[in-house]
């Protein structure tokens, strides 16, 4: 076996909380789970919330705390989107695992070891509806001996019958202070120097996603050494520097199509991601004072359309050009949109 | 060997452009601690060169001894087994592949093959370092959603034994989940003066005399793609040497072709063309109809159905109206018909339809008035999006051209009457 260097572990894994009580900012969840740890009893659970808020961490931590390292393997089944999770798997693998009862609980080595198993379904929103339907009955039949933990980003993608069988917990995006304290803890451990300005930049660009913040931090630390500036962080994170987006916005205001076209080609040549550009353009438009509400509405509508088109795989240059031209028309009060007939 | 390959920098130390990125990558590798990497940037900006150089930096010259393999995998997916063949490029320490080549089955590639590969750890060398293997995936932006989803956990799970290097053109098409798990490296297209420097460097190595401003002209035409600049530089060399300062830089033949199409589309509005297209397209049918009508009227006369000159003239008038309408229709149709031939020609020569559309727009924007530009670029974006949702690209390309012609025509009528 090759020796795995300690440092080659991503910080995200390294600093993943091992215990439920260490999970930052999700107070209600932690209270319920602590209760679970004491009484060794828990309902089916559904964790949902934006990425990087600690859902998977919490689920894994509670499982570890309930069973300890020895029993963990035999009692917990972890399935995520990288495993095949079609209806067949639900019918066979999950059912097989769920149907075998375990010996009634005796405390072992300081772990509660409750008399049931846990199945963790990570990224459950990418399961097909059929597979979810197939789970309904399984959940009820084996509810005495199995608990399900569903983890997903969008609760609307979980079918209602499944959601209603679970206790739901919403994970909140982390506010700046919580994130700041966690980040500065990591910085201390890793021997990094970060001043307050950099910390706040990091919180802003990661938008409440702690995993993203830590990844950026690690990237920046690897690239630029122990003292990191705001610019380094922006470089690593793929956020577009404000100058570039402002140049585009300015070109839109100027009403000169060729200028805007040149700006757009430039952005594409620089390799900035267009979806990010749309994000930043939206922020700029919404916050601008000198634009009327109607103009803002026109621009935002187009931004939304372009975003959808990009997801469908449309060309970045054409979409950005279309957005730019529309923004220009809105800002300079040129004629309305084009109809689909004519 | 082509100059593009001959002068491709082999190691991170002698990069011509992107020295800063190379410097950072070197730091990354020297710490023996390499995260997953995602390279993104426009084509011809040097992503692949950077990756190859990075691999060399990691594993030494052994990374250059690559073999091409056509591997077949059998994957058991529930009720059926799927066989997938994929070309891989591998050395002892890295494997490179293009998972999107597997089409809609790319999910299985990602799930099974990468898992399997990531599980097999490479042997450790004598110094006991680098217990990981590198997997280079090209064109991740073309991977399906499902495949990208399954990639994300795979990345975390096998992170101790396997590093992924992903390479793509537009990072918007890569899901947030993957981007947040990688160190993103933006590779921007080189600036024109950087291209000029590289061209001059190559010229010196080849012992060529470069007239003043020649390299700059090539750089300007290259659209900031270094690969293209070097290729057209070599073409110029083949065409004519010694260079003259006003030597024409041969454009890509397909670009020529597109600009021909554009001028065709725009020229169409003149009366001469009108007549031409009318005769070539409808004339035969139409005279046939007229003859038929005349014949009928004569027959009527003959069979004494009552010869009424009025009906005839009304009939004739109607025919004329229909004729006029048909003519206008025919302008568009007939021209489209000719343009279609040209577009098919482009498509059968493997020019991707998006690129054709983009080039069309580029040429049109150069020739149009400002008022029209907004509308045209809107429709270009609209039909390009449609092209991705639809099945056959030719429909949407033609739709765009027809749309443009109708916009242009109505613009001309509005302006000149």
XYZ file of C-alpha atoms in Angstrom:
759
model
C 0.000 0.000 0.000
C 1.287 3.382 -0.860
C 1.758 5.621 2.113
C -0.793 8.330 2.021
C 0.770 11.570 2.963
C -1.135 13.298 5.670
C -0.938 16.571 3.812
C -2.444 15.146 0.670
C -5.783 14.966 2.353
C -8.074 17.809 1.363
C -8.730 20.122 4.263
C -12.412 19.626 3.702
C -11.974 16.013 4.794
C -9.352 16.789 7.375
C -11.491 19.298 9.222
C -14.778 17.524 8.767
C -16.333 17.523 12.257
C -16.226 14.073 13.776
C -18.899 14.731 16.351
C -22.367 16.107 16.002
C -21.789 18.838 18.536
C -18.961 20.274 16.448
C -21.169 20.978 13.469
C -21.382 24.726 13.127
C -24.534 26.803 13.285
C -27.232 24.114 12.907
C -28.601 24.326 16.449
C -31.993 22.615 16.129
C -30.555 19.657 14.324
C -27.846 19.226 16.896
C -30.282 19.411 19.784
C -32.448 16.669 18.298
C -29.485 14.504 17.492
C -27.964 14.890 20.928
C -31.249 13.697 22.264
C -30.981 10.746 19.945
C -27.558 9.945 21.274
C -28.882 9.883 24.808
C -32.004 7.873 24.232
C -30.609 5.884 21.301
C -33.862 6.411 19.488
C -34.326 8.285 16.262
C -36.884 8.820 13.509
C -36.238 8.673 9.761
C -34.553 11.900 8.875
C -34.387 14.195 5.903
C -31.634 16.791 5.782
C -31.942 19.489 3.201
C -30.227 22.766 2.490
C -27.694 24.456 0.247
C -24.319 22.795 -0.397
C -21.545 23.091 2.146
C -23.723 23.519 5.223
C -22.857 20.227 6.898
C -25.562 17.765 5.916
C -23.353 14.832 4.999
C -21.041 15.629 7.885
C -23.881 15.494 10.374
C -25.231 12.239 9.018
C -21.863 10.539 9.079
C -21.017 11.919 12.487
C -24.201 10.665 14.099
C -23.686 7.244 12.580
C -20.157 7.092 13.873
C -21.191 8.252 17.297
C -23.963 5.729 17.521
C -21.979 2.665 16.549
C -18.316 3.383 16.951
C -15.706 2.269 14.483
C -16.191 -1.481 14.900
C -19.871 -1.849 14.284
C -20.050 1.004 11.801
C -19.368 -1.101 8.746
C -22.015 -3.683 9.499
C -24.683 -1.272 10.634
C -24.487 1.620 8.214
C -25.038 1.584 4.466
C -23.983 4.718 2.689
C -25.190 5.254 -0.843
C -24.679 8.331 -2.931
C -25.157 9.445 -6.488
C -21.899 7.886 -7.615
C -23.297 4.482 -6.792
C -25.886 3.088 -9.052
C -29.217 3.786 -7.435
C -31.764 2.722 -9.950
C -34.883 0.935 -8.959
C -32.990 -2.364 -9.003
C -30.666 -1.294 -6.268
C -33.565 -0.181 -4.150
C -35.259 -3.506 -4.697
C -32.230 -5.615 -3.947
C -29.364 -3.962 -2.133
C -31.311 -1.645 0.111
C -33.972 -4.212 0.817
C -31.455 -6.900 1.634
C -29.573 -4.644 3.940
C -32.694 -3.340 5.584
C -34.379 -6.666 6.098
C -31.695 -8.346 8.194
C -32.354 -7.627 11.838
C -29.535 -6.928 14.235
C -29.016 -8.116 17.739
C -30.748 -5.946 20.284
C -28.649 -3.160 21.546
C -26.021 -3.482 24.196
C -23.700 -0.659 24.866
C -20.340 -1.510 23.484
C -17.226 0.414 24.282
C -19.086 3.537 25.249
C -21.223 3.724 22.097
C -25.005 3.478 22.370
C -25.323 0.907 19.578
C -29.110 1.060 19.183
C -30.823 -2.035 17.766
C -31.351 -0.721 14.260
C -29.359 -0.046 11.153
C -28.933 3.188 9.300
C -29.099 3.707 5.561
C -27.713 7.033 4.439
C -28.887 8.131 1.018
C -26.723 11.048 0.048
C -27.787 13.352 -2.779
C -31.214 11.786 -2.674
C -32.631 14.418 -5.014
C -30.861 12.777 -7.914
C -32.738 9.522 -7.385
C -35.400 8.770 -9.925
C -39.003 9.071 -8.922
C -39.515 5.342 -9.483
C -36.694 4.486 -7.148
C -38.130 6.806 -4.525
C -41.538 5.225 -4.890
C -40.030 1.809 -4.459
C -38.567 2.968 -1.177
C -41.895 3.900 0.413
C -42.973 0.449 1.359
C -39.486 -0.669 2.293
C -39.251 2.168 4.754
C -42.426 1.196 6.540
C -41.945 -2.539 6.493
C -38.563 -2.447 8.095
C -39.065 0.624 10.241
C -38.417 -1.416 13.373
C -34.924 -2.344 12.357
C -33.829 0.360 9.941
C -33.617 4.116 9.884
C -33.211 6.124 6.720
C -31.280 9.374 6.441
C -32.006 11.279 3.255
C -29.710 14.085 2.272
C -30.573 16.478 -0.506
C -30.220 20.025 -1.744
C -33.747 20.510 -2.983
C -36.549 19.119 -0.903
C -38.960 19.620 -3.770
C -37.260 16.803 -5.642
C -38.124 14.307 -2.927
C -41.568 12.854 -3.476
C -44.140 13.835 -0.905
C -44.779 10.331 0.523
C -41.107 9.973 1.397
C -40.800 13.440 2.826
C -43.843 12.948 5.039
C -42.335 9.833 6.595
C -39.289 11.725 7.807
C -38.401 14.350 10.338
C -37.233 17.260 8.239
C -34.288 19.424 9.084
C -33.321 22.467 7.146
C -29.648 23.357 7.144
C -29.104 27.074 6.996
C -26.385 28.789 5.003
C -23.648 29.853 7.382
C -23.529 33.528 8.360
C -20.253 35.381 8.063
C -19.274 35.250 11.734
C -19.673 31.489 12.036
C -17.783 30.925 8.868
C -15.107 33.386 9.943
C -14.516 31.614 13.217
C -14.277 28.209 11.565
C -11.914 29.520 8.917
C -9.684 31.251 11.400
C -9.537 28.017 13.412
C -8.273 26.206 10.325
C -5.837 28.996 9.587
C -4.437 28.657 13.067
C -4.028 24.917 12.669
C -2.379 25.254 9.285
C -0.277 28.238 10.204
C -1.770 30.764 7.819
C -2.016 34.501 8.233
C -5.265 36.055 7.205
C -6.373 39.551 8.066
C -10.003 40.490 8.583
C -10.460 41.898 5.122
C -9.406 38.649 3.500
C -11.652 36.702 5.839
C -14.664 38.754 4.874
C -13.805 38.479 1.172
C -13.673 34.743 1.591
C -17.085 34.687 3.240
C -18.555 36.829 0.497
C -17.251 34.828 -2.426
C -18.172 31.513 -0.909
C -21.748 32.618 -0.214
C -22.359 30.636 2.934
C -20.839 27.450 1.576
C -18.217 26.372 4.072
C -16.832 23.632 1.881
C -16.214 26.095 -0.890
C -14.552 28.506 1.488
C -12.193 25.823 2.758
C -11.389 24.608 -0.734
C -10.566 28.140 -1.875
C -8.467 28.643 1.185
C -6.520 25.467 0.588
C -6.051 26.296 -3.075
C -4.814 29.738 -2.290
C -2.543 28.449 0.450
C -0.968 25.946 -1.900
C -0.459 28.458 -4.637
C 0.598 31.529 -2.754
C 2.038 30.296 0.507
C 1.021 31.274 3.993
C 0.070 34.904 3.497
C -2.914 35.298 1.255
C -4.354 38.478 -0.181
C -7.854 39.191 -1.469
C -6.610 39.109 -5.030
C -5.193 35.628 -4.617
C -8.499 34.395 -3.304
C -10.379 35.929 -6.197
C -7.929 34.296 -8.576
C -8.450 30.879 -7.082
C -12.194 31.066 -6.729
C -12.974 31.839 -10.341
C -14.871 34.980 -9.408
C -14.515 37.589 -12.102
C -12.575 40.629 -10.970
C -14.898 43.610 -10.542
C -13.034 45.625 -13.191
C -13.957 43.179 -15.925
C -17.643 43.091 -15.093
C -17.761 46.847 -14.686
C -16.180 47.307 -18.096
C -18.951 45.252 -19.620
C -21.605 47.173 -17.757
C -20.085 50.431 -18.846
C -20.083 49.261 -22.456
C -23.788 48.488 -22.098
C -24.454 51.993 -20.844
C -22.544 53.540 -23.689
C -25.062 52.204 -26.207
C -22.341 51.313 -28.648
C -22.866 47.800 -29.919
C -19.397 47.268 -31.328
C -17.776 48.317 -28.091
C -19.927 45.861 -26.181
C -19.185 43.134 -28.683
C -15.489 43.689 -28.212
C -15.902 43.543 -24.458
C -17.813 40.277 -24.709
C -15.192 38.660 -26.946
C -12.585 39.788 -24.503
C -14.360 38.164 -21.586
C -14.663 34.913 -23.500
C -11.003 35.012 -24.503
C -9.978 35.607 -20.918
C -11.849 32.440 -20.080
C -14.153 33.850 -17.440
C -17.136 31.583 -16.811
C -20.236 33.204 -18.240
C -22.598 31.843 -15.605
C -20.494 33.647 -13.032
C -20.609 36.764 -15.169
C -24.404 36.629 -15.217
C -24.402 36.349 -11.418
C -22.247 39.378 -11.018
C -24.148 41.336 -13.632
C -27.339 40.616 -11.743
C -25.828 41.904 -8.509
C -24.678 45.043 -10.236
C -28.021 45.690 -11.876
C -30.049 45.076 -8.759
C -27.874 47.314 -6.634
C -27.560 50.151 -9.141
C -29.390 53.333 -8.149
C -29.613 55.042 -11.500
C -31.667 52.359 -13.219
C -35.446 52.419 -13.146
C -37.394 49.433 -11.896
C -38.746 48.737 -15.319
C -35.299 48.640 -16.819
C -34.125 46.348 -14.065
C -37.028 44.020 -14.737
C -36.217 43.864 -18.416
C -32.591 43.051 -17.743
C -33.314 40.471 -15.073
C -35.771 38.657 -17.263
C -33.166 38.226 -19.954
C -30.563 37.128 -17.432
C -32.853 34.365 -16.289
C -33.481 33.217 -19.840
C -29.800 33.186 -20.643
C -29.053 31.203 -17.510
C -31.515 28.544 -18.561
C -30.025 28.464 -22.044
C -26.549 28.002 -20.627
C -27.748 25.057 -18.563
C -29.156 23.565 -21.741
C -25.694 23.794 -23.189
C -25.982 26.852 -25.396
C -22.923 28.737 -26.530
C -21.471 31.119 -23.976
C -20.445 33.855 -26.372
C -23.823 34.111 -28.081
C -25.732 34.103 -24.822
C -23.580 36.744 -23.236
C -23.817 38.862 -26.363
C -27.576 38.554 -26.305
C -27.706 39.532 -22.639
C -25.425 42.461 -23.293
C -27.440 43.674 -26.224
C -30.639 43.387 -24.234
C -29.127 45.215 -21.284
C -27.982 47.933 -23.616
C -31.440 48.269 -25.113
C -32.955 48.490 -21.663
C -30.458 51.007 -20.364
C -30.565 53.234 -23.409
C -34.333 52.943 -23.762
C -34.198 51.404 -27.173
C -37.257 49.585 -28.526
C -38.797 46.631 -26.727
C -38.051 42.976 -27.184
C -38.501 41.109 -30.398
C -41.587 39.054 -30.853
C -41.374 35.508 -32.010
C -43.516 35.999 -35.029
C -42.980 38.632 -37.706
C 6.490 17.474 -37.263
C 4.156 20.412 -37.227
C 5.505 23.481 -35.553
C 2.614 23.415 -33.138
C 3.917 20.145 -31.715
C 7.561 20.823 -32.283
C 7.562 23.984 -30.235
C 5.110 22.882 -27.583
C 6.877 23.567 -24.293
C 7.711 20.268 -22.651
C 8.220 21.383 -19.092
C 6.878 24.007 -16.784
C 10.216 25.808 -16.793
C 10.223 26.877 -20.402
C 6.683 28.050 -20.928
C 6.371 30.862 -23.449
C 3.098 32.127 -22.159
C 1.334 31.637 -18.831
C 4.577 31.737 -16.917
C 2.657 32.763 -13.827
C 0.387 29.749 -13.953
C 3.375 27.497 -14.559
C 5.119 28.997 -11.552
C 2.112 28.311 -9.353
C 1.736 24.786 -10.624
C 5.361 24.105 -9.841
C 4.784 25.234 -6.275
C 1.789 22.932 -6.067
C 3.738 19.914 -7.185
C 6.783 20.641 -5.080
C 4.681 20.296 -1.960
C 3.792 16.790 -3.101
C 0.308 17.729 -2.353
C -1.769 18.196 -5.374
C -5.492 18.865 -5.241
C -7.874 17.984 -8.027
C -7.445 20.489 -10.803
C -9.876 21.982 -13.250
C -8.357 23.785 -16.215
C -10.692 25.960 -18.178
C -10.232 28.452 -20.960
C -10.889 29.010 -24.662
C -9.378 26.674 -27.225
C -5.817 27.264 -28.274
C -4.936 28.922 -25.004
C -2.587 26.219 -23.782
C -4.545 24.089 -21.343
C -3.281 20.836 -22.719
C 0.282 22.031 -22.883
C 0.109 23.029 -19.244
C -1.330 19.669 -18.259
C 1.320 17.702 -20.117
C 4.046 19.837 -18.609
C 2.540 19.418 -15.179
C 2.524 15.636 -15.540
C 6.123 15.737 -16.565
C 6.933 17.823 -13.554
C 5.194 15.286 -11.341
C 6.466 12.040 -12.750
C 9.507 12.948 -14.774
C 10.044 11.756 -18.307
C 8.113 8.532 -17.738
C 4.948 10.492 -18.319
C 5.935 10.982 -21.931
C 6.062 7.302 -22.728
C 2.425 6.964 -23.496
C 0.624 4.192 -25.219
C -2.668 4.432 -26.946
C -5.100 1.728 -26.084
C -8.550 0.937 -27.203
C -10.039 -0.580 -24.144
C -13.372 -2.284 -23.939
C -15.256 -2.426 -20.711
C -18.136 -4.611 -19.761
C -20.391 -3.065 -17.229
C -23.111 -4.863 -15.420
C -26.006 -2.481 -15.109
C -28.772 -4.430 -13.516
C -30.658 -6.367 -16.129
C -28.245 -5.935 -19.003
C -24.571 -5.646 -19.638
C -23.270 -2.644 -21.451
C -20.145 -2.725 -23.500
C -18.254 0.468 -23.894
C -15.155 1.060 -25.912
C -13.001 4.010 -25.248
C -9.606 5.133 -26.375
C -7.246 5.864 -23.551
C -3.782 7.290 -23.472
C -1.796 5.982 -20.584
C 1.613 5.947 -19.037
C 2.637 4.232 -15.832
C 1.404 7.080 -13.753
C -1.426 8.636 -15.590
C -4.365 7.811 -17.765
C -5.996 10.223 -20.113
C -9.375 9.838 -21.701
C -12.293 11.578 -23.181
C -15.342 10.244 -21.338
C -17.806 12.248 -23.373
C -16.954 10.072 -26.374
C -19.080 7.397 -24.811
C -22.118 9.529 -25.576
C -25.111 8.942 -23.376
C -23.323 6.114 -21.626
C -20.759 8.444 -20.136
C -22.324 7.930 -16.738
C -21.134 4.349 -16.637
C -17.669 5.360 -17.677
C -17.444 7.745 -14.806
C -19.026 5.447 -12.291
C -17.274 2.220 -13.069
C -14.082 2.869 -14.866
C -12.850 5.726 -12.816
C -13.730 3.867 -9.651
C -11.855 0.848 -10.806
C -8.891 2.879 -11.876
C -8.818 4.917 -8.739
C -8.869 1.768 -6.655
C -5.747 0.378 -8.299
C -3.003 2.280 -6.658
C 0.273 2.578 -8.492
C 3.379 1.099 -6.981
C 5.537 3.366 -4.950
C 8.964 4.180 -6.190
C 12.096 3.615 -4.158
C 11.872 6.913 -2.389
C 8.412 6.008 -1.263
C 6.693 9.033 -2.619
C 3.677 9.800 -4.742
C 1.199 7.187 -3.893
C -1.282 8.504 -6.360
C -2.270 8.157 -9.930
C -3.431 10.958 -12.141
C -6.466 10.719 -14.300
C -6.852 13.341 -17.010
C -10.381 13.847 -18.261
C -10.921 15.958 -21.341
C -14.029 17.876 -22.306
C -15.766 17.534 -18.979
C -18.158 20.253 -20.082
C -19.624 17.777 -22.547
C -20.367 15.218 -19.861
C -24.008 14.646 -19.090
C -25.509 15.868 -15.843
C -25.722 12.366 -14.426
C -22.098 11.679 -15.170
C -21.069 14.883 -13.462
C -23.169 14.000 -10.452
C -21.535 10.644 -10.119
C -18.136 12.200 -10.519
C -18.462 14.298 -7.422
C -18.504 11.592 -4.794
C -15.949 9.550 -6.682
C -13.615 12.481 -6.415
C -13.941 12.627 -2.657
C -13.887 8.923 -2.027
C -10.683 8.124 -3.838
C -8.926 11.376 -3.192
C -6.162 9.638 -1.263
C -5.037 7.480 -4.163
C -6.091 9.366 -7.239
C -5.961 12.890 -8.548
C -8.196 14.122 -11.280
C -7.191 16.732 -13.783
C -10.203 18.012 -15.632
C -10.024 20.054 -18.763
C -12.834 21.985 -20.396
C -13.674 25.024 -22.481
C -16.416 26.590 -20.467
C -16.677 26.086 -16.785
C -20.309 27.209 -16.781
C -21.218 23.789 -18.082
C -19.482 22.027 -15.231
C -21.683 21.720 -12.173
C -20.985 23.814 -9.155
C -20.430 20.670 -7.100
C -17.447 19.670 -9.192
C -16.020 23.123 -9.463
C -16.069 23.515 -5.707
C -14.103 20.300 -5.290
C -11.288 21.364 -7.581
C -8.650 23.984 -7.676
C -9.798 26.021 -10.642
C -7.118 27.178 -13.019
C -8.236 29.723 -15.549
C -6.134 29.668 -18.678
C -6.820 32.812 -20.622
C -6.151 33.179 -24.305
C -2.740 34.735 -24.880
C -2.661 38.419 -25.714
C -1.689 39.451 -29.209
C 1.734 40.678 -28.204
C 2.383 37.369 -26.480
C 1.479 35.576 -29.679
C 3.812 37.841 -31.587
C 6.598 36.958 -29.171
C 6.035 33.254 -29.637
C 5.949 33.601 -33.419
C 9.156 35.554 -33.411
C 10.715 32.951 -31.156
C 9.767 30.190 -33.571
C 10.949 32.272 -36.520
C 14.327 32.664 -34.875
C 14.609 28.965 -34.132
C 13.739 28.102 -37.699
C 16.120 30.735 -38.977
C 13.468 32.723 -40.813
C 13.500 36.364 -41.768
C 10.360 38.028 -40.514
C 9.342 41.338 -42.097
C 8.234 43.999 -39.661
C 4.620 43.678 -38.641
C 4.178 40.296 -40.261
C 3.876 38.388 -37.006
C 1.527 41.045 -35.699
C -0.760 40.568 -38.666
C -0.884 36.820 -38.116
C -1.585 37.369 -34.432
C -4.393 39.746 -35.237
C -6.037 37.220 -37.529
C -5.659 34.374 -35.105
C -8.497 35.394 -32.811
C -6.159 35.063 -29.847
C -5.665 31.377 -30.411
C -2.008 30.502 -30.257
C -2.448 27.181 -31.992
C -4.114 28.841 -34.904
C -1.497 31.514 -35.115
C 1.304 28.981 -35.304
C -0.545 26.905 -37.869
C -1.174 29.830 -40.158
C 2.407 30.951 -39.676
C 3.554 27.590 -40.952
C 1.109 27.753 -43.835
C 2.564 31.092 -44.847
C 6.007 29.592 -44.713
C 4.967 26.781 -47.022
C 3.228 29.129 -49.406
C 5.939 31.643 -49.886
C 9.398 32.192 -48.523
C 11.131 34.606 -48.096
C 8.180 36.460 -46.659
C 7.159 39.742 -48.136
C 5.781 42.371 -45.820
C 2.426 42.497 -47.585
C 2.029 38.780 -48.014
C -1.562 37.707 -47.644
C -2.275 35.506 -44.687
C -4.449 32.687 -45.947
C -7.690 32.551 -44.036
C -9.276 29.258 -43.097
C -11.125 27.941 -46.101
C -14.315 27.362 -44.160
C -14.286 30.938 -42.988
C -14.023 32.054 -46.567
C -16.946 29.867 -47.289
C -19.048 31.365 -44.538
C -18.330 34.871 -45.662
C -19.380 33.805 -49.163
C -22.635 32.577 -47.734
C -23.127 35.860 -45.940
C -22.572 37.925 -49.008
C -24.947 35.614 -50.869
C -27.629 36.165 -48.292
C -27.241 39.901 -48.308
C -26.874 40.298 -52.035
C -30.074 38.488 -52.687
C -32.206 41.563 -52.244
C -31.264 43.058 -55.642
C -33.743 42.836 -58.596
C -31.319 41.045 -60.858
C -30.969 38.215 -58.477
C -34.682 38.243 -58.092
C -35.181 37.590 -61.768
C -32.556 34.955 -61.771
C -33.963 33.021 -58.901
C -37.421 33.333 -60.302
C -36.470 31.829 -63.605
C -34.325 29.128 -62.197
C -36.732 27.977 -59.602
C -40.310 28.489 -60.554
C -40.307 29.338 -64.202
C -40.881 25.907 -65.570
C -43.701 25.088 -63.263
C -45.259 28.427 -63.757
C -45.285 28.425 -67.560
C -46.707 25.007 -67.300
C -49.579 26.350 -65.235
C -50.169 29.228 -67.617
C -50.186 26.933 -70.553
C -52.674 24.779 -68.815
C -54.942 27.715 -68.139
C -54.789 28.895 -71.689
C -55.477 25.421 -72.833
C -58.529 25.196 -70.606
C -59.863 28.480 -71.859
C -59.439 27.320 -75.426
C -61.128 24.082 -74.651
C -64.009 25.959 -73.141
C -64.271 27.836 -76.311
C -64.093 24.739 -78.320
C -66.714 22.856 -76.377
C -68.823 25.943 -76.385
C -69.088 26.303 -72.665
C -69.636 29.908 -73.350
C -66.617 31.982 -74.069
C -66.378 34.781 -71.555
C -63.360 36.989 -71.876
C -63.998 38.442 -68.395
C -63.533 35.207 -66.558
C -60.334 34.711 -68.364
C -58.903 38.026 -67.454
C -59.961 37.561 -63.842
C -58.363 34.195 -63.855
C -55.281 35.740 -65.306
C -55.190 38.451 -62.710
C -55.466 35.917 -59.988
C -52.696 33.966 -61.487
C -50.600 37.079 -61.566
C -51.204 37.773 -57.906
C -50.296 34.236 -57.041
C -47.288 34.640 -59.217
C -46.107 37.681 -57.366
C -46.493 36.029 -54.012
C -44.706 32.998 -55.237
C -41.892 35.130 -56.482
C -41.328 36.745 -53.117
C -41.540 33.397 -51.448
C -39.238 32.018 -54.006
C -36.547 34.595 -53.320
C -36.193 33.307 -49.825
C -36.734 29.710 -50.720
C -34.489 29.573 -53.670
C -31.704 31.389 -51.938
C -32.112 29.196 -48.923
C -31.925 26.249 -51.212
C -28.589 27.367 -52.546
C -27.324 28.348 -49.135
C -28.398 24.997 -47.782
C -26.037 23.310 -50.193
C -23.182 25.380 -48.874
C -24.068 24.771 -45.263
C -24.278 21.067 -45.885
C -20.875 21.289 -47.431
C -19.554 22.857 -44.233
C -21.254 20.358 -41.988
C -20.070 17.364 -43.956
C -16.566 18.709 -43.582
C -17.006 18.389 -39.845
C -17.234 22.067 -39.006
C -19.338 22.104 -35.837
C -22.664 23.866 -36.408
C -22.217 26.214 -33.443
C -19.011 27.473 -34.965
C -20.685 27.986 -38.326
C -23.430 29.971 -36.645
C -20.986 32.051 -34.666
C -18.968 32.815 -37.747
C -22.124 33.718 -39.658
C -23.039 36.142 -36.909
C -19.549 37.566 -36.889
C -19.630 38.218 -40.614
C -23.144 39.639 -40.468
C -22.310 41.964 -37.606
C -19.469 43.360 -39.613
C -21.747 44.355 -42.439
C -24.919 45.464 -40.737
C -26.246 48.728 -39.440
C -26.305 49.231 -35.695
C -30.078 49.020 -35.431
C -30.148 45.550 -36.874
C -27.290 44.154 -34.840
C -29.302 43.754 -31.661
C -32.011 41.802 -33.327
C -29.679 39.605 -35.309
C -27.589 38.694 -32.302
C -30.731 37.932 -30.367
C -31.867 35.480 -32.990
C -28.440 33.941 -33.257
C -28.508 33.179 -29.544
C -32.062 31.933 -29.833
C -31.402 29.498 -32.639
C -28.113 28.328 -31.207
C -29.939 27.382 -28.045
C -32.562 25.607 -30.128
C -29.833 23.739 -31.903
C -28.782 22.141 -28.636
C -32.285 21.106 -27.764
C -33.143 19.869 -31.213
C -31.851 17.037 -33.310
C -30.620 18.313 -36.616
C -28.449 21.363 -36.691
C -29.260 22.209 -40.292
C -32.856 23.125 -39.418
C -31.767 25.742 -36.994
C -29.015 27.136 -39.147
C -31.494 27.530 -41.978
C -34.077 28.977 -39.668
C -31.573 31.569 -38.573
C -30.706 32.463 -42.137
C -34.360 32.684 -43.151
C -35.060 34.793 -40.090
C -32.223 37.075 -40.940
C -33.341 37.438 -44.530
C -36.830 38.386 -43.496
C -35.540 40.880 -40.944
C -33.161 42.335 -43.456
C -35.797 42.543 -46.147
C -38.278 44.315 -43.940
C -35.535 46.641 -42.783
C -34.709 47.484 -46.395
C -38.350 48.067 -47.231
C -38.773 50.287 -44.193
C -35.719 52.337 -45.061
C -35.794 52.552 -48.824
C -39.411 51.813 -49.543
